[in-house]
mmCIF file of C-alpha atoms in Angstrom:
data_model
loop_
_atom_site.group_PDB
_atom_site.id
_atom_site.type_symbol
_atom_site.label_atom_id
_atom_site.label_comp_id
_atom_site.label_asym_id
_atom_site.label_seq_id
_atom_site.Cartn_x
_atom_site.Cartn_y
_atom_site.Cartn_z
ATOM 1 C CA UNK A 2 1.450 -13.784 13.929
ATOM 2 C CA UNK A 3 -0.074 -10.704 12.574
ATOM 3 C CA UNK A 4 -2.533 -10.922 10.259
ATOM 4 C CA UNK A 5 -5.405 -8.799 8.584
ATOM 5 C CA UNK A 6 -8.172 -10.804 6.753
ATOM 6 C CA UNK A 7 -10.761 -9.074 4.774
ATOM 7 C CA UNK A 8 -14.007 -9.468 4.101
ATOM 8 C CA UNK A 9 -14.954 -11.262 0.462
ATOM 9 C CA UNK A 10 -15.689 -10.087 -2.981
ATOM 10 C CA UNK A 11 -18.509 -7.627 -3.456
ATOM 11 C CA UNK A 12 -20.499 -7.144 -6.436
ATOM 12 C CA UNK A 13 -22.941 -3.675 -6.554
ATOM 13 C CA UNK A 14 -24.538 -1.871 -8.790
ATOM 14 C CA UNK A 15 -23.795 2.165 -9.405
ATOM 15 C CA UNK A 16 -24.948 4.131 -6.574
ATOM 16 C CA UNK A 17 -24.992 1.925 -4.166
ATOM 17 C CA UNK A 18 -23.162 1.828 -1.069
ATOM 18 C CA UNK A 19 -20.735 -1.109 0.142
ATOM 19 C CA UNK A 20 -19.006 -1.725 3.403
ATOM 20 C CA UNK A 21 -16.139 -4.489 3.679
ATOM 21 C CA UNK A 22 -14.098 -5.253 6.427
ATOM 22 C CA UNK A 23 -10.254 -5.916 7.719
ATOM 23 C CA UNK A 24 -10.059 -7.932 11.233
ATOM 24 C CA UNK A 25 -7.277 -7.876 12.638
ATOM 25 C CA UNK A 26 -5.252 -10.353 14.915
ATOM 26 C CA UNK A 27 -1.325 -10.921 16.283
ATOM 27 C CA UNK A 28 -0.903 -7.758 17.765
ATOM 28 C CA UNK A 29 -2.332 -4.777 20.065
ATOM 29 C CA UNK A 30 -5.150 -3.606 17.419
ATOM 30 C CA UNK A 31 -5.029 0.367 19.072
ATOM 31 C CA UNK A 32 -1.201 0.274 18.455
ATOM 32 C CA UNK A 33 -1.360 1.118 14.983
ATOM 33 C CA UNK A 34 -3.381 2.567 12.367
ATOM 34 C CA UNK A 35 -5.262 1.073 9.851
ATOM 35 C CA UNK A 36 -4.796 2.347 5.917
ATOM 36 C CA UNK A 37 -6.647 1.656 3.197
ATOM 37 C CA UNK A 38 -5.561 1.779 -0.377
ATOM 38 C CA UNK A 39 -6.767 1.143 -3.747
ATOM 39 C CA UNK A 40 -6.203 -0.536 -6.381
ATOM 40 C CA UNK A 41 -7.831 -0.484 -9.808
ATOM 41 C CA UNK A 42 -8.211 -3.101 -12.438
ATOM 42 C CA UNK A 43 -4.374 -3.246 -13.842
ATOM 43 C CA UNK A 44 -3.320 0.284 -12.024
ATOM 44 C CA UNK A 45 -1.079 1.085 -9.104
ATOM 45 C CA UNK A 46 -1.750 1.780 -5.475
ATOM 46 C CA UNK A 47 -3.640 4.654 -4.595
ATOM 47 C CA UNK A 48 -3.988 6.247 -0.923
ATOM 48 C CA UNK A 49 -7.410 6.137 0.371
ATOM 49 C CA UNK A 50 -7.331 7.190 4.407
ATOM 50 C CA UNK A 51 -6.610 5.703 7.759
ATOM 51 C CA UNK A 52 -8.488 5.674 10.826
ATOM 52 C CA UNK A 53 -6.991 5.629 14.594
ATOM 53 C CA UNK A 54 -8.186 2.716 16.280
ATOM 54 C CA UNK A 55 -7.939 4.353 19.949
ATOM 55 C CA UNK A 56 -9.828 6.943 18.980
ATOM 56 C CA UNK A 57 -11.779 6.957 16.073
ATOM 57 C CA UNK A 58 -9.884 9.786 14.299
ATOM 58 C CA UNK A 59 -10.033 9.489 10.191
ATOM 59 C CA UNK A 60 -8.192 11.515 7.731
ATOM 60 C CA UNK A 61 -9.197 10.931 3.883
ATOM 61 C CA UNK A 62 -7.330 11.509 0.779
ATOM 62 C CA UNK A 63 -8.906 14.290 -1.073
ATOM 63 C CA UNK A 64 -10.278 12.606 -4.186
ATOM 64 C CA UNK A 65 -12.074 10.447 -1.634
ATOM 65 C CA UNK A 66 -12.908 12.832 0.936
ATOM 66 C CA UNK A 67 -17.143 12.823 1.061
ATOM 67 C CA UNK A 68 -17.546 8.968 -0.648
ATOM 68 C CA UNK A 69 -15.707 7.671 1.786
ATOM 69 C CA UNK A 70 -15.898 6.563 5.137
ATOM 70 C CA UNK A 71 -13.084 4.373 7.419
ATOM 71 C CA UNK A 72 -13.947 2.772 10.739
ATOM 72 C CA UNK A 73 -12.996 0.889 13.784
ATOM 73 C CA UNK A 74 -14.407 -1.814 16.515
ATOM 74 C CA UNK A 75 -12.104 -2.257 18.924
ATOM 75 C CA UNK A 76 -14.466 -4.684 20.600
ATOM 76 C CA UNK A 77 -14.002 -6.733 17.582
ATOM 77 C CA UNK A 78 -10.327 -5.541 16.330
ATOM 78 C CA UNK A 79 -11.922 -4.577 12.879
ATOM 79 C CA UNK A 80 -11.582 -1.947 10.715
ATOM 80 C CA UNK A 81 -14.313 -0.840 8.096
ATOM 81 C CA UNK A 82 -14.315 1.039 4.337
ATOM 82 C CA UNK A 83 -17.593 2.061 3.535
ATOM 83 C CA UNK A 84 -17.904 3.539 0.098
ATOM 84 C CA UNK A 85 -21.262 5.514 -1.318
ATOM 85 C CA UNK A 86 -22.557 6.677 -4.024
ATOM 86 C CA UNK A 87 -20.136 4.027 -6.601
ATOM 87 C CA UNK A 88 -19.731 4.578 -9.982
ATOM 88 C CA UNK A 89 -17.777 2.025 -12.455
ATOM 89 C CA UNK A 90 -14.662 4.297 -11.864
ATOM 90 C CA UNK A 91 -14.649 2.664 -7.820
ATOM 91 C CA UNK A 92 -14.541 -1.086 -9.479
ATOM 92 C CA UNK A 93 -11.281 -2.309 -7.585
ATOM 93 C CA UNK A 94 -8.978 -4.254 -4.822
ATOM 94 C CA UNK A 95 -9.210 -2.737 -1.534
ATOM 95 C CA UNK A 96 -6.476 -3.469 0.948
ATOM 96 C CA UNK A 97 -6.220 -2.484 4.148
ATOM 97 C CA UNK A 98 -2.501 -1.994 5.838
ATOM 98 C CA UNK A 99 -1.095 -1.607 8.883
ATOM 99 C CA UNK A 100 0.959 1.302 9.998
ATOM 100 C CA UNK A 101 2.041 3.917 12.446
ATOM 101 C CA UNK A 102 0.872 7.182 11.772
ATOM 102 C CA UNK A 103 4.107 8.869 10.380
ATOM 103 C CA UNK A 104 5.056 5.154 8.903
ATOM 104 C CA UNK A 105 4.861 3.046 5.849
ATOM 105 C CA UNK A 106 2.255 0.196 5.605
ATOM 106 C CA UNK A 107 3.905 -3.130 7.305
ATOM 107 C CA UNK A 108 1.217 -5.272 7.209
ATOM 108 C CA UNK A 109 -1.560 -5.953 4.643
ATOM 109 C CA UNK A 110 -5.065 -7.809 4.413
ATOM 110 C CA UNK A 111 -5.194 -9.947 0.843
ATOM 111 C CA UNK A 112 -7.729 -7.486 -0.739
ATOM 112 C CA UNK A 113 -11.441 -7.483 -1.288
ATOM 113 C CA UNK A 114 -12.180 -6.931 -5.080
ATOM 114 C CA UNK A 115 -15.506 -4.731 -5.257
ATOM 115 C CA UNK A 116 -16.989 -4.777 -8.692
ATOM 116 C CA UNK A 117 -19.911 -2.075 -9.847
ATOM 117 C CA UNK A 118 -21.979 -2.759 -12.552
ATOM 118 C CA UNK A 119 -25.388 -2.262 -13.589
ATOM 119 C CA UNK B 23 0.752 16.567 -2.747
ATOM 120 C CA UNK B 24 4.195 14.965 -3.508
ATOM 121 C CA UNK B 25 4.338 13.368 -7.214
ATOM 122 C CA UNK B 26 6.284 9.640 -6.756
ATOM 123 C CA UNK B 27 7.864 9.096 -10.656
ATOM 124 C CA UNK B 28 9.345 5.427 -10.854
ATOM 125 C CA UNK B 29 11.534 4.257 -13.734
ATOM 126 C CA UNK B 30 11.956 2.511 -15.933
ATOM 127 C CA UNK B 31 8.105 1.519 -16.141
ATOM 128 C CA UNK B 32 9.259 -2.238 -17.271
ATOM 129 C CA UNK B 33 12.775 -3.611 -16.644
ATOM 130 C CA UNK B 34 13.450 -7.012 -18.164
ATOM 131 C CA UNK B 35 16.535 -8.925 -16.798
ATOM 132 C CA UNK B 36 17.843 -12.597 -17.117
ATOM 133 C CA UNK B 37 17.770 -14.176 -13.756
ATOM 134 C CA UNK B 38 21.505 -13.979 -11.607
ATOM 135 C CA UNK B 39 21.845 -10.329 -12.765
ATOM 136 C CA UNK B 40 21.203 -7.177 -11.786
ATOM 137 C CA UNK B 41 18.426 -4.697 -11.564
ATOM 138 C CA UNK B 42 18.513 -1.142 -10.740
ATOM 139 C CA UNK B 43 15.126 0.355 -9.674
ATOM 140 C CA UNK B 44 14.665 4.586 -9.406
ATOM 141 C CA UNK B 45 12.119 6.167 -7.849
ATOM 142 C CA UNK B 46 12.212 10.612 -7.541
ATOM 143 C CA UNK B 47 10.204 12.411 -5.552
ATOM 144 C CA UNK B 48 8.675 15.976 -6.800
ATOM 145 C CA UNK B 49 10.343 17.462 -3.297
ATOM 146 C CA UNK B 50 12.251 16.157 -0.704
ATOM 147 C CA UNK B 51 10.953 13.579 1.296
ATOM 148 C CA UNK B 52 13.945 12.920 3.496
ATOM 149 C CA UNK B 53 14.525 9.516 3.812
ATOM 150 C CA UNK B 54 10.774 8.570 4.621
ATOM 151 C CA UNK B 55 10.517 6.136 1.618
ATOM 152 C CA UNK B 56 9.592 2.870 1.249
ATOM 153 C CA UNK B 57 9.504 0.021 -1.515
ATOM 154 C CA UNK B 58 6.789 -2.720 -1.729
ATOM 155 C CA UNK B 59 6.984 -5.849 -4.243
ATOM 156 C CA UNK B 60 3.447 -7.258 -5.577
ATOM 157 C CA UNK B 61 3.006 -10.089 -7.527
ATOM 158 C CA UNK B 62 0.273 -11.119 -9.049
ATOM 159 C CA UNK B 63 -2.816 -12.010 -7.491
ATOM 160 C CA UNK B 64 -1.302 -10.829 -4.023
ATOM 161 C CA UNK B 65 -1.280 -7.984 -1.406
ATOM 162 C CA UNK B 66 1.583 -5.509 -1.983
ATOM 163 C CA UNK B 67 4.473 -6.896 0.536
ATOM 164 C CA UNK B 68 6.744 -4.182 2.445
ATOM 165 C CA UNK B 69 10.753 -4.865 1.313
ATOM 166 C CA UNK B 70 12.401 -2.037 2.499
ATOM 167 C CA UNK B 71 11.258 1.293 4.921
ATOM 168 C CA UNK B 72 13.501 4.523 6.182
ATOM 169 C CA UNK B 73 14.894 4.252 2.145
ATOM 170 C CA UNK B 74 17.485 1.819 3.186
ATOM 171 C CA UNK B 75 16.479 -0.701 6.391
ATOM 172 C CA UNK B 76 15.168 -4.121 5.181
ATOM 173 C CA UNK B 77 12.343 -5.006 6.429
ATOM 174 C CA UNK B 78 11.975 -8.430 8.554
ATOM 175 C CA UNK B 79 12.843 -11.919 6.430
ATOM 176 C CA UNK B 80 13.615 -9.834 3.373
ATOM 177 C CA UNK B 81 16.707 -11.275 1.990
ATOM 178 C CA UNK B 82 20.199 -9.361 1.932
ATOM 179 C CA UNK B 83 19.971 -9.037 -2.052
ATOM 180 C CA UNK B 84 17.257 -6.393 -1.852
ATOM 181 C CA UNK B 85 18.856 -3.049 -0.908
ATOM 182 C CA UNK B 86 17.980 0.196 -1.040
ATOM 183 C CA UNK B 87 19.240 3.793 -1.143
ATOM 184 C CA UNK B 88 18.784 7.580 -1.813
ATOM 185 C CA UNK B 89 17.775 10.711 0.275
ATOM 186 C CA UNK B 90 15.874 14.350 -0.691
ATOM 187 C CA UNK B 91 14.309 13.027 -4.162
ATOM 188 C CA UNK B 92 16.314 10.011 -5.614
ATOM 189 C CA UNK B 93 15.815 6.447 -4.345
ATOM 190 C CA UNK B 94 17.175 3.335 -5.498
ATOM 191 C CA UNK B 95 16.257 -0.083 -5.003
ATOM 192 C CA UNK B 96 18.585 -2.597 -5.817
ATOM 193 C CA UNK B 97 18.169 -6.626 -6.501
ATOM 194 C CA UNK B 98 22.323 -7.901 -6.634
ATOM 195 C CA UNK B 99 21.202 -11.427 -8.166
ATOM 196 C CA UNK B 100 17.972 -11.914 -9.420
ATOM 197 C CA UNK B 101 15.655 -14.875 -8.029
ATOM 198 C CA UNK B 102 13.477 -16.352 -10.116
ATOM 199 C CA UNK B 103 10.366 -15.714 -7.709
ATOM 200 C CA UNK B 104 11.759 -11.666 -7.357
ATOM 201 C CA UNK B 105 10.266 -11.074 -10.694
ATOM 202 C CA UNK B 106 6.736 -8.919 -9.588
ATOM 203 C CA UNK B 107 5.652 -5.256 -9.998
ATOM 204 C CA UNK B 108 7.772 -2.984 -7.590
ATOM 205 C CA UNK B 109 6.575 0.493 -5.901
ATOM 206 C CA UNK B 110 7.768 2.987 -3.611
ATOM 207 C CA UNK B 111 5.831 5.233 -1.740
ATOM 208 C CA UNK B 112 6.474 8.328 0.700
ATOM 209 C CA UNK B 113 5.656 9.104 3.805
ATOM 210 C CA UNK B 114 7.069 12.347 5.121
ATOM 211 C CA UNK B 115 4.140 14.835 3.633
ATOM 212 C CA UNK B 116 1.424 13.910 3.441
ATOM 213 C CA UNK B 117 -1.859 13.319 3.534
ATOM 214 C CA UNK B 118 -1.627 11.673 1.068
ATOM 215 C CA UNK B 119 1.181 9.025 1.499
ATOM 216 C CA UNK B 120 1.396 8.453 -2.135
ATOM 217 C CA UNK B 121 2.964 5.842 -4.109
ATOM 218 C CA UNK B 122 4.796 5.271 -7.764
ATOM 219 C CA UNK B 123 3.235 4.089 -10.351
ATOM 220 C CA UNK B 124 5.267 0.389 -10.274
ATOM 221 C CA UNK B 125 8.152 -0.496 -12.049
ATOM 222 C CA UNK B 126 7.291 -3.870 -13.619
ATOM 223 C CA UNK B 127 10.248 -6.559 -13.319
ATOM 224 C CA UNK B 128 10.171 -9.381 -15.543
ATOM 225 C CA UNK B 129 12.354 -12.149 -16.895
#
């Protein structure tokens, strides 16, 4: 069965940094990609980036490009969203997906609300 | 980037009928669309990928259609437990693979 479990809630004040994870089981974790999207308090989904398990490869969105940062531990099948400098704006569920690189998102983790506030 | 515009932004609908969901695209995105059904409190789940397949233990009522710009998904008899908030996203151009605002279904 595959499944993606995150990491739990995170609470953090503005400018700090936060890092939560997606481990992954059921299935070959360098196979597919790993997306993460979010999603604000009461908003839609929102594209973040992916990384490529194999080989470490990212590609951002560009609103998150430079905040961002997406990784993987294939000794560990685990893939990582670090986010810097928050501001109130970055208060929201993360999920991460599953996916192949030119595919839609057929597997997600259950979210990890992150909450910044001074 | 490719603008995803759903509508309507709410649909209500008595349960047995029913619903029509649109999505357009601001340019073609062949038929590299998908939908996705959240409910509350959960994890966006995928229904239906390539604009039409279903994906795996989605039930037959859930169809979908549409090439280029115009998508539909379609519910033929609504379940209780299908009302939720409904999005599609592409995935032909991108980055980004961006998604539709929602199309909130409710009794």
């Amino acid at each position: 069965e595959v499944q993606l479990i995150q990491s739990g809630a995170e609470v953090t004040k503005p400018g700090a940094s936060v890092k939560i994870s997606c481990k992954d089981s059921g299935y070959t974790f360098i196979d597919y990609y790993i997306y993460w999207v979010q999603q604000a308090p009461g908003k839609g989904l929102e594209w973040v980036g992916l990384v490529d398990p194999e080989d470490g490869a990212t590609i951002y969105a560009e609103r998150f490009q430079g905040r961002v940062t997406i990784t993987a531990d294939t000794s560990t099948d685990t893939a990582y969203l670090e986010l810097n400098s928050l501001r109130s704006e970055d208060t929201a569920v993360y999920y991460c997906a599953r996916g192949r690189i030119a595919g839609y998102f057929d597997y997600w983790g259950q979210g990890t609300l992150v909450t910044v506030s001074s | 980037e490719i603008v995803m515009t759903q509508s309507p932004a709410s649909l209500s609908v008595s349960p047995g009928e029913r619903a029509t969901l649109s999505c357009r695209a601001s340019q073609s995105v062949s038929s590299k669309l998908a939908w996705y059904q959240q409910k509350p409190g959960q994890a966006p789940r995928l229904l239906i990928y390539g604009a039409s397949t279903r994906a795996t233990g989605v039930p037959a009522r859930f169809s979908g259609s549409g090439s280029g710009t115009e998508f539909t998904l379609t519910i033929s008899s609504l379940q209780s437990e299908d009302f939720a908030v409904y999005y599609c996203q592409q995935y032909n151009n991108w980055p980004p693979k961006t998604f539709g605002q929602g199309t909130k279904l409710e009794i």
